[in-house]
PDB file of C-alpha atoms in Angstrom:
ATOM      1  CA  UNK O   1      65.610 156.077 128.890  1.00 53.00           C
ATOM      2  CA  UNK O   2      68.796 153.999 128.759  1.00 62.00           C
ATOM      3  CA  UNK O   3      68.827 150.842 130.868  1.00 56.00           C
ATOM      4  CA  UNK O   4      72.067 149.334 132.149  1.00 52.00           C
ATOM      5  CA  UNK O   5      73.356 145.898 133.162  1.00 51.00           C
ATOM      6  CA  UNK O   6      76.718 144.246 133.609  1.00 51.00           C
ATOM      7  CA  UNK O   7      77.750 141.990 130.723  1.00 55.00           C
ATOM      8  CA  UNK O   8      80.814 140.497 129.042  1.00 53.00           C
ATOM      9  CA  UNK O   9      82.879 142.107 126.315  1.00 68.00           C
ATOM     10  CA  UNK O  10      83.897 140.371 123.123  1.00 61.00           C
ATOM     11  CA  UNK O  11      87.074 140.444 121.079  1.00 59.00           C
ATOM     12  CA  UNK O  12      85.241 142.125 118.186  1.00 70.00           C
ATOM     13  CA  UNK O  13      86.295 145.451 119.752  1.00 84.00           C
ATOM     14  CA  UNK O  14      89.882 146.402 118.928  1.00 83.00           C
ATOM     15  CA  UNK O  15      90.600 147.688 122.439  1.00 86.00           C
ATOM     16  CA  UNK O  16      89.436 144.416 123.989  1.00 86.00           C
ATOM     17  CA  UNK O  17      91.277 142.204 121.499  1.00 85.00           C
ATOM     18  CA  UNK O  18      94.568 143.918 122.390  1.00 86.00           C
ATOM     19  CA  UNK O  19      94.418 142.769 126.010  1.00 89.00           C
ATOM     20  CA  UNK O  20      95.598 139.535 127.617  1.00 90.00           C
ATOM     21  CA  UNK O  21      93.196 137.471 129.713  1.00 90.00           C
ATOM     22  CA  UNK O  22      93.934 139.428 132.905  1.00 92.00           C
ATOM     23  CA  UNK O  23      93.425 142.792 131.244  1.00 90.00           C
ATOM     24  CA  UNK O  24      90.219 141.663 129.591  1.00 90.00           C
ATOM     25  CA  UNK O  25      88.839 140.465 132.911  1.00 91.00           C
ATOM     26  CA  UNK O  26      89.644 143.848 134.466  1.00 93.00           C
ATOM     27  CA  UNK O  27      87.896 145.644 131.611  1.00 91.00           C
ATOM     28  CA  UNK O  28      84.872 143.358 131.798  1.00 91.00           C
ATOM     29  CA  UNK O  29      84.616 144.010 135.542  1.00 92.00           C
ATOM     30  CA  UNK O  30      84.008 147.736 134.961  1.00 93.00           C
ATOM     31  CA  UNK O  31      81.937 147.474 131.746  1.00 93.00           C
ATOM     32  CA  UNK O  32      78.165 147.920 131.721  1.00 93.00           C
ATOM     33  CA  UNK O  33      75.789 147.078 128.891  1.00 93.00           C
ATOM     34  CA  UNK O  34      73.093 149.621 128.058  1.00 92.00           C
ATOM     35  CA  UNK O  35      69.922 149.438 125.999  1.00 95.00           C
ATOM     36  CA  UNK O  36      68.802 152.722 124.449  1.00 96.00           C
ATOM     37  CA  UNK O  37      65.872 153.585 122.209  1.00 96.00           C
ATOM     38  CA  UNK O  38      66.145 155.351 118.849  1.00 93.00           C
ATOM     39  CA  UNK O  39      66.715 159.064 119.357  1.00 93.00           C
ATOM     40  CA  UNK O  40      68.014 158.652 122.891  1.00 96.00           C
ATOM     41  CA  UNK O  41      70.660 161.256 123.737  1.00 96.00           C
ATOM     42  CA  UNK O  42      73.947 160.046 125.208  1.00 96.00           C
ATOM     43  CA  UNK O  43      75.821 163.340 125.417  1.00 95.00           C
ATOM     44  CA  UNK O  44      75.321 166.998 124.528  1.00 95.00           C
ATOM     45  CA  UNK O  45      77.805 169.605 123.306  1.00 94.00           C
ATOM     46  CA  UNK O  46      79.794 171.102 126.159  1.00 94.00           C
ATOM     47  CA  UNK O  47      78.440 168.615 128.655  1.00 94.00           C
ATOM     48  CA  UNK O  48      80.516 166.158 130.639  1.00 92.00           C
ATOM     49  CA  UNK O  49      82.311 163.426 128.698  1.00 94.00           C
ATOM     50  CA  UNK O  50      83.259 160.656 131.067  1.00 95.00           C
ATOM     51  CA  UNK O  51      82.739 157.330 129.308  1.00 96.00           C
ATOM     52  CA  UNK O  52      83.725 155.278 126.306  1.00 96.00           C
ATOM     53  CA  UNK O  53      80.757 153.898 124.362  1.00 96.00           C
ATOM     54  CA  UNK O  54      81.157 150.629 122.432  1.00 95.00           C
ATOM     55  CA  UNK O  55      78.378 149.661 120.020  1.00 94.00           C
ATOM     56  CA  UNK O  56      77.282 146.013 120.156  1.00 91.00           C
ATOM     57  CA  UNK O  57      74.117 146.426 118.072  1.00 90.00           C
ATOM     58  CA  UNK O  58      72.412 149.348 116.400  1.00 90.00           C
ATOM     59  CA  UNK O  59      74.156 152.629 115.636  1.00 91.00           C
ATOM     60  CA  UNK O  60      75.063 156.015 117.091  1.00 94.00           C
ATOM     61  CA  UNK O  61      74.957 159.328 115.253  1.00 94.00           C
ATOM     62  CA  UNK O  62      77.513 162.019 116.052  1.00 94.00           C
ATOM     63  CA  UNK O  63      75.830 165.331 115.245  1.00 93.00           C
ATOM     64  CA  UNK O  64      77.026 168.895 114.820  1.00 90.00           C
ATOM     65  CA  UNK O  65      74.661 171.862 114.520  1.00 86.00           C
ATOM     66  CA  UNK O  66      75.601 175.168 112.913  1.00 80.00           C
ATOM     67  CA  UNK O  67      74.605 178.601 114.211  1.00 81.00           C
ATOM     68  CA  UNK O  68      71.359 178.450 112.257  1.00 80.00           C
ATOM     69  CA  UNK O  69      70.463 175.197 113.987  1.00 80.00           C
ATOM     70  CA  UNK O  70      70.956 172.962 110.944  1.00 81.00           C
ATOM     71  CA  UNK O  71      72.031 169.452 111.928  1.00 85.00           C
ATOM     72  CA  UNK O  72      74.862 167.643 110.213  1.00 86.00           C
ATOM     73  CA  UNK O  73      75.766 164.033 110.950  1.00 89.00           C
ATOM     74  CA  UNK O  74      79.547 163.925 111.012  1.00 88.00           C
ATOM     75  CA  UNK O  75      79.997 160.288 111.958  1.00 89.00           C
ATOM     76  CA  UNK O  76      77.990 157.077 112.130  1.00 89.00           C
ATOM     77  CA  UNK O  77      79.150 154.470 114.637  1.00 90.00           C
ATOM     78  CA  UNK O  78      78.068 150.895 114.032  1.00 86.00           C
ATOM     79  CA  UNK O  79      78.602 147.506 115.702  1.00 86.00           C
ATOM     80  CA  UNK O  80      82.211 146.816 116.678  1.00 86.00           C
ATOM     81  CA  UNK O  81      83.100 150.507 116.762  1.00 89.00           C
ATOM     82  CA  UNK O  82      83.285 152.954 119.663  1.00 93.00           C
ATOM     83  CA  UNK O  83      83.053 156.628 120.565  1.00 95.00           C
ATOM     84  CA  UNK O  84      84.782 158.778 123.178  1.00 96.00           C
ATOM     85  CA  UNK O  85      88.510 158.265 122.727  1.00 95.00           C
ATOM     86  CA  UNK O  86      89.191 161.850 121.618  1.00 94.00           C
ATOM     87  CA  UNK O  87      87.533 163.278 124.735  1.00 95.00           C
ATOM     88  CA  UNK O  88      89.358 160.639 126.766  1.00 96.00           C
ATOM     89  CA  UNK O  89      92.759 161.581 125.326  1.00 94.00           C
ATOM     90  CA  UNK O  90      92.177 165.349 125.537  1.00 94.00           C
ATOM     91  CA  UNK O  91      90.311 165.242 128.854  1.00 94.00           C
ATOM     92  CA  UNK O  92      87.826 167.615 127.249  1.00 95.00           C
ATOM     93  CA  UNK O  93      84.081 168.260 127.498  1.00 95.00           C
ATOM     94  CA  UNK O  94      81.780 166.665 124.936  1.00 95.00           C
ATOM     95  CA  UNK O  95      82.509 168.001 121.451  1.00 93.00           C
ATOM     96  CA  UNK O  96      79.347 166.751 119.717  1.00 94.00           C
ATOM     97  CA  UNK O  97      75.811 165.654 120.331  1.00 96.00           C
ATOM     98  CA  UNK O  98      75.670 161.844 120.330  1.00 96.00           C
ATOM     99  CA  UNK O  99      72.338 160.066 119.951  1.00 96.00           C
ATOM    100  CA  UNK O 100      71.080 156.600 119.095  1.00 95.00           C
ATOM    101  CA  UNK O 101      70.288 156.313 115.403  1.00 91.00           C
ATOM    102  CA  UNK O 102      68.111 153.278 116.171  1.00 90.00           C
ATOM    103  CA  UNK O 103      67.410 151.019 119.117  1.00 93.00           C
ATOM    104  CA  UNK O 104      70.923 150.079 120.210  1.00 94.00           C
ATOM    105  CA  UNK O 105      72.904 147.944 122.626  1.00 95.00           C
ATOM    106  CA  UNK O 106      76.022 149.636 123.993  1.00 95.00           C
ATOM    107  CA  UNK O 107      78.785 148.894 126.440  1.00 94.00           C
ATOM    108  CA  UNK O 108      80.016 151.797 128.538  1.00 95.00           C
ATOM    109  CA  UNK O 109      83.356 152.052 130.314  1.00 95.00           C
ATOM    110  CA  UNK O 110      84.052 155.037 132.546  1.00 96.00           C
ATOM    111  CA  UNK O 111      87.134 157.051 131.576  1.00 97.00           C
ATOM    112  CA  UNK O 112      88.590 156.742 135.078  1.00 97.00           C
ATOM    113  CA  UNK O 113      88.384 152.946 134.872  1.00 96.00           C
ATOM    114  CA  UNK O 114      89.791 152.896 131.331  1.00 96.00           C
ATOM    115  CA  UNK O 115      92.706 155.101 132.386  1.00 96.00           C
ATOM    116  CA  UNK O 116      93.506 152.904 135.392  1.00 96.00           C
ATOM    117  CA  UNK O 117      93.557 149.734 133.293  1.00 95.00           C
ATOM    118  CA  UNK O 118      95.576 151.408 130.507  1.00 95.00           C
ATOM    119  CA  UNK O 119      98.198 152.425 133.070  1.00 95.00           C
ATOM    120  CA  UNK O 120      98.568 148.756 134.026  1.00 94.00           C
ATOM    121  CA  UNK O 121      98.523 147.359 130.480  1.00 94.00           C
ATOM    122  CA  UNK O 122     100.753 149.007 127.825  1.00 94.00           C
ATOM    123  CA  UNK O 123      98.980 146.910 125.150  1.00 93.00           C
ATOM    124  CA  UNK O 124      95.790 148.860 125.827  1.00 94.00           C
ATOM    125  CA  UNK O 125      97.688 152.144 125.564  1.00 94.00           C
ATOM    126  CA  UNK O 126      99.005 151.084 122.156  1.00 94.00           C
ATOM    127  CA  UNK O 127      95.531 149.996 121.041  1.00 92.00           C
ATOM    128  CA  UNK O 128      94.101 153.396 122.033  1.00 94.00           C
ATOM    129  CA  UNK O 129      96.858 155.184 120.082  1.00 95.00           C
ATOM    130  CA  UNK O 130      96.193 153.020 117.011  1.00 92.00           C
ATOM    131  CA  UNK O 131      92.433 153.588 117.259  1.00 91.00           C
ATOM    132  CA  UNK O 132      92.947 157.355 117.392  1.00 93.00           C
ATOM    133  CA  UNK O 133      95.265 157.159 114.376  1.00 92.00           C
ATOM    134  CA  UNK O 134      92.640 155.190 112.424  1.00 88.00           C
ATOM    135  CA  UNK O 135      89.992 157.791 113.263  1.00 86.00           C
ATOM    136  CA  UNK O 136      92.304 160.514 111.968  1.00 88.00           C
ATOM    137  CA  UNK O 137      92.839 158.605 108.720  1.00 86.00           C
ATOM    138  CA  UNK O 138      89.083 158.039 108.337  1.00 81.00           C
ATOM    139  CA  UNK O 139      88.397 161.747 108.892  1.00 83.00           C
ATOM    140  CA  UNK O 140      90.983 162.671 106.250  1.00 83.00           C
ATOM    141  CA  UNK O 141      89.409 160.223 103.796  1.00 78.00           C
ATOM    142  CA  UNK O 142      85.931 161.669 104.426  1.00 78.00           C
ATOM    143  CA  UNK O 143      87.219 165.222 103.952  1.00 79.00           C
ATOM    144  CA  UNK O 144      88.815 164.286 100.627  1.00 80.00           C
ATOM    145  CA  UNK O 145      85.608 162.541  99.553  1.00 78.00           C
ATOM    146  CA  UNK O 146      83.422 165.531 100.410  1.00 75.00           C
ATOM    147  CA  UNK O 147      85.675 168.023  98.620  1.00 78.00           C
ATOM    148  CA  UNK O 148      86.760 166.098  95.526  1.00 77.00           C
ATOM    149  CA  UNK O 149      84.234 163.342  94.726  1.00 85.00           C
ATOM    150  CA  UNK O 150      80.797 163.694  93.173  1.00 91.00           C
ATOM    151  CA  UNK O 151      77.690 162.579  95.054  1.00 92.00           C
ATOM    152  CA  UNK O 152      77.288 159.309  93.114  1.00 91.00           C
ATOM    153  CA  UNK O 153      80.823 158.254  94.041  1.00 91.00           C
ATOM    154  CA  UNK O 154      80.206 159.136  97.689  1.00 91.00           C
ATOM    155  CA  UNK O 155      76.996 157.108  97.726  1.00 93.00           C
ATOM    156  CA  UNK O 156      78.696 154.073  96.171  1.00 92.00           C
ATOM    157  CA  UNK O 157      81.648 154.301  98.566  1.00 89.00           C
ATOM    158  CA  UNK O 158      79.285 154.462 101.514  1.00 90.00           C
ATOM    159  CA  UNK O 159      77.200 151.487 100.369  1.00 91.00           C
ATOM    160  CA  UNK O 160      80.344 149.403  99.859  1.00 89.00           C
ATOM    161  CA  UNK O 161      81.591 150.348 103.334  1.00 85.00           C
ATOM    162  CA  UNK O 162      78.554 148.839 105.068  1.00 85.00           C
ATOM    163  CA  UNK O 163      78.545 145.315 106.532  1.00 81.00           C
ATOM    164  CA  UNK O 164      77.362 142.941 103.809  1.00 84.00           C
ATOM    165  CA  UNK O 165      75.169 139.867 103.978  1.00 84.00           C
ATOM    166  CA  UNK O 166      75.132 137.173 101.294  1.00 84.00           C
ATOM    167  CA  UNK O 167      71.796 135.484 100.744  1.00 77.00           C
ATOM    168  CA  UNK O 168      71.079 131.933  99.683  1.00 75.00           C
ATOM    169  CA  UNK O 169      70.790 133.184  96.099  1.00 77.00           C
ATOM    170  CA  UNK O 170      74.360 134.489  96.324  1.00 75.00           C
ATOM    171  CA  UNK O 171      73.299 138.122  96.162  1.00 82.00           C
ATOM    172  CA  UNK O 172      74.927 140.664  98.484  1.00 89.00           C
ATOM    173  CA  UNK O 173      72.791 143.067 100.474  1.00 91.00           C
ATOM    174  CA  UNK O 174      73.355 145.895 102.937  1.00 90.00           C
ATOM    175  CA  UNK O 175      71.042 147.763 105.290  1.00 86.00           C
ATOM    176  CA  UNK O 176      71.268 151.493 105.873  1.00 87.00           C
ATOM    177  CA  UNK O 177      71.660 152.300 109.593  1.00 81.00           C
ATOM    178  CA  UNK O 178      69.927 155.676 109.096  1.00 83.00           C
ATOM    179  CA  UNK O 179      67.204 157.405 107.128  1.00 86.00           C
ATOM    180  CA  UNK O 180      67.874 158.859 103.686  1.00 88.00           C
ATOM    181  CA  UNK O 181      67.558 162.364 105.145  1.00 89.00           C
ATOM    182  CA  UNK O 182      70.299 161.593 107.660  1.00 87.00           C
ATOM    183  CA  UNK O 183      72.406 159.852 105.014  1.00 90.00           C
ATOM    184  CA  UNK O 184      72.196 162.951 102.822  1.00 91.00           C
ATOM    185  CA  UNK O 185      73.430 165.012 105.769  1.00 88.00           C
ATOM    186  CA  UNK O 186      76.324 162.633 106.349  1.00 89.00           C
ATOM    187  CA  UNK O 187      77.325 162.617 102.679  1.00 90.00           C
ATOM    188  CA  UNK O 188      77.167 166.392 102.408  1.00 87.00           C
ATOM    189  CA  UNK O 189      74.294 166.605  99.939  1.00 91.00           C
ATOM    190  CA  UNK O 190      70.542 167.211  99.870  1.00 92.00           C
ATOM    191  CA  UNK O 191      67.858 164.534 100.254  1.00 93.00           C
ATOM    192  CA  UNK O 192      66.627 165.331  96.732  1.00 95.00           C
ATOM    193  CA  UNK O 193      70.067 164.842  95.173  1.00 95.00           C
ATOM    194  CA  UNK O 194      70.619 161.642  97.133  1.00 95.00           C
ATOM    195  CA  UNK O 195      67.249 160.304  95.976  1.00 95.00           C
ATOM    196  CA  UNK O 196      68.152 161.033  92.345  1.00 95.00           C
ATOM    197  CA  UNK O 197      71.532 159.297  92.630  1.00 95.00           C
ATOM    198  CA  UNK O 198      69.984 156.234  94.260  1.00 95.00           C
ATOM    199  CA  UNK O 199      67.393 156.124  91.467  1.00 95.00           C
ATOM    200  CA  UNK O 200      70.159 156.309  88.849  1.00 95.00           C
ATOM    201  CA  UNK O 201      71.980 153.420  90.545  1.00 95.00           C
ATOM    202  CA  UNK O 202      68.778 151.386  90.618  1.00 95.00           C
ATOM    203  CA  UNK O 203      68.023 152.153  86.968  1.00 95.00           C
ATOM    204  CA  UNK O 204      71.519 150.958  86.023  1.00 94.00           C
ATOM    205  CA  UNK O 205      71.025 147.689  87.926  1.00 94.00           C
ATOM    206  CA  UNK O 206      73.897 148.437  90.308  1.00 94.00           C
ATOM    207  CA  UNK O 207      71.538 148.328  93.296  1.00 95.00           C
ATOM    208  CA  UNK O 208      68.000 147.180  94.020  1.00 93.00           C
ATOM    209  CA  UNK O 209      65.840 148.403  96.861  1.00 92.00           C
ATOM    210  CA  UNK O 210      64.576 145.698  99.190  1.00 87.00           C
ATOM    211  CA  UNK O 211      62.818 145.729 102.539  1.00 82.00           C
ATOM    212  CA  UNK O 212      63.280 148.352 105.260  1.00 79.00           C
ATOM    213  CA  UNK O 213      66.377 150.397 104.231  1.00 85.00           C
ATOM    214  CA  UNK O 214      67.836 147.334 102.525  1.00 90.00           C
ATOM    215  CA  UNK O 215      69.622 147.356  99.183  1.00 94.00           C
ATOM    216  CA  UNK O 216      70.922 144.481  97.081  1.00 93.00           C
ATOM    217  CA  UNK O 217      74.267 145.287  95.463  1.00 94.00           C
ATOM    218  CA  UNK O 218      75.820 144.339  92.153  1.00 92.00           C
ATOM    219  CA  UNK O 219      79.404 144.846  93.276  1.00 88.00           C
ATOM    220  CA  UNK O 220      80.819 144.457  89.768  1.00 88.00           C
ATOM    221  CA  UNK O 221      78.694 147.337  88.479  1.00 89.00           C
ATOM    222  CA  UNK O 222      79.360 149.462  91.554  1.00 90.00           C
ATOM    223  CA  UNK O 223      83.117 149.017  91.083  1.00 84.00           C
ATOM    224  CA  UNK O 224      82.852 151.009  87.847  1.00 82.00           C
ATOM    225  CA  UNK O 225      81.957 154.187  89.701  1.00 78.00           C
TER     226      UNK O 225
END
């Protein structure tokens, strides 16, 4: 079950960074921080969509199921990103199932409150328009990747898109925010094919598997793909 508390927002979110001090205070006054466990459902298809969700820690999975009931992850939302602007702009019911990919900390802002503050602050309106445009560009990029790139290239692109940490030894590592089964779904392939491509990358020295879902990257080798 999600738990909620009032908390401050940070400028890491594009919508918050666009506001002046007054606008940020107004947004913070209506924002609530939630804690949700892995697998927790935040919205279901066709259900009410009435809030913007900003991810502080953890990740959300946006899921679509076909008529046969097969699940496909169509988007992964990590820290600093948000979900809900399309439903906000279209004033539409929920278009996808949204669930926590892992234990996550979120900030929720009700659409009515967001709309009221946007009406008062044109900078927030512009930030919303820019965020929607970026999502469109990202969707176009993913579509091109799924239809024209091989699985190895998709895997490499995804690994390089993740937040990176540099260790004391100078090596760069990333951590998958989802299982390999879910990653295969997101990349439009099968778990078996994904496993083979990861093994090929490890055999080449481009990546090395570490602790829980962690991979060390050789960015120079990965750039050749």
